[in-house]
mmCIF file of C-alpha atoms in Angstrom:
data_model
loop_
_atom_site.group_PDB
_atom_site.id
_atom_site.type_symbol
_atom_site.label_atom_id
_atom_site.label_comp_id
_atom_site.label_asym_id
_atom_site.label_seq_id
_atom_site.Cartn_x
_atom_site.Cartn_y
_atom_site.Cartn_z
ATOM 1 C CA MET U 112 -16.675 2.926 -25.594
ATOM 2 C CA GLN U 113 -15.516 4.344 -28.580
ATOM 3 C CA GLU U 114 -19.194 5.311 -29.529
ATOM 4 C CA THR U 115 -19.850 6.571 -26.246
ATOM 5 C CA LEU U 116 -17.255 8.941 -25.965
ATOM 6 C CA THR U 117 -18.656 9.869 -29.790
ATOM 7 C CA ASP U 118 -21.957 10.612 -28.199
ATOM 8 C CA ILE U 119 -20.239 12.896 -25.834
ATOM 9 C CA GLY U 120 -18.953 14.419 -28.223
ATOM 10 C CA VAL U 121 -22.168 15.465 -30.679
ATOM 11 C CA ALA U 122 -25.107 15.218 -27.881
ATOM 12 C CA ASP U 123 -26.246 17.409 -24.990
ATOM 13 C CA PRO U 124 -23.566 17.944 -22.642
ATOM 14 C CA SER U 125 -23.028 14.774 -20.598
ATOM 15 C CA TRP U 126 -19.793 12.352 -19.076
ATOM 16 C CA THR U 127 -18.633 9.049 -18.535
ATOM 17 C CA VAL U 128 -16.777 7.607 -16.331
ATOM 18 C CA PHE U 129 -13.607 5.084 -17.771
ATOM 19 C CA TYR U 130 -10.368 3.539 -16.888
ATOM 20 C CA GLU U 131 -7.717 3.726 -18.692
ATOM 21 C CA VAL U 132 -6.453 0.082 -19.855
ATOM 22 C CA ALA U 133 -4.453 1.111 -23.347
ATOM 23 C CA GLY U 134 -3.778 4.983 -23.428
ATOM 24 C CA LEU U 135 -6.277 7.571 -23.398
ATOM 25 C CA PRO U 136 -8.576 7.963 -26.258
ATOM 26 C CA ASP U 137 -8.261 10.454 -28.808
ATOM 27 C CA VAL U 138 -11.883 11.785 -29.886
ATOM 28 C CA PRO U 139 -12.866 14.703 -32.015
ATOM 29 C CA ARG U 140 -14.691 17.225 -29.801
ATOM 30 C CA VAL U 141 -14.107 15.279 -26.444
ATOM 31 C CA ALA U 142 -11.834 16.402 -23.645
ATOM 32 C CA VAL U 143 -10.240 13.460 -21.308
ATOM 33 C CA ARG U 144 -9.700 15.054 -18.196
ATOM 34 C CA PRO U 145 -7.820 13.105 -15.585
ATOM 35 C CA LEU U 146 -9.385 12.792 -11.931
ATOM 36 C CA ALA U 147 -6.403 13.953 -9.703
ATOM 37 C CA GLY U 148 -6.406 11.809 -6.322
ATOM 38 C CA ALA U 149 -9.242 9.258 -7.365
ATOM 39 C CA SER U 150 -9.220 5.886 -6.444
ATOM 40 C CA VAL U 151 -11.193 2.570 -7.058
ATOM 41 C CA THR U 152 -11.958 -0.171 -4.355
ATOM 42 C CA THR U 153 -11.222 -3.342 -6.367
ATOM 43 C CA SER U 154 -12.241 -6.651 -5.057
ATOM 44 C CA LEU U 155 -10.896 -10.370 -5.824
ATOM 45 C CA ALA U 156 -13.880 -12.791 -5.991
ATOM 46 C CA VAL U 157 -12.597 -16.592 -5.098
ATOM 47 C CA LEU U 158 -13.508 -19.248 -3.333
ATOM 48 C CA PRO U 159 -14.706 -19.054 0.591
ATOM 49 C CA GLY U 160 -11.865 -20.266 2.837
ATOM 50 C CA THR U 161 -8.451 -20.279 3.169
ATOM 51 C CA PRO U 162 -6.943 -18.598 0.077
ATOM 52 C CA PRO U 163 -4.768 -21.236 -2.057
ATOM 53 C CA PRO U 164 -0.903 -20.281 -2.226
ATOM 54 C CA ALA U 165 -1.731 -18.310 -5.434
ATOM 55 C CA VAL U 166 -4.042 -16.233 -4.653
ATOM 56 C CA ARG U 167 -2.051 -15.402 -1.284
ATOM 57 C CA HIS U 168 0.737 -14.920 -3.265
ATOM 58 C CA LEU U 169 -1.219 -12.450 -5.700
ATOM 59 C CA LEU U 170 -3.156 -10.781 -2.746
ATOM 60 C CA HIS U 171 0.516 -10.015 -1.090
ATOM 61 C CA ALA U 172 1.780 -8.322 -4.381
ATOM 62 C CA LEU U 173 -1.344 -6.399 -4.928
ATOM 63 C CA THR U 174 -1.005 -5.023 -1.259
ATOM 64 C CA ARG U 175 2.420 -4.207 -2.009
ATOM 65 C CA VAL U 176 1.390 -2.117 -4.836
ATOM 66 C CA ALA U 177 -1.252 -0.410 -3.404
#
């Protein structure tokens, strides 16, 4: 990721989308601009059939946060 952001600062005009994990990066000559109202559809890959209790608990917790 750092290499991609560095390339943006020195190459022809370009952009990339990234997901913040541990704070916003500080890269010279690059502006990180938040996208207001953007959302990302996320899926959980599990075995087919009825989810076991741990997966049901996770799905329930995630729907409360959404």
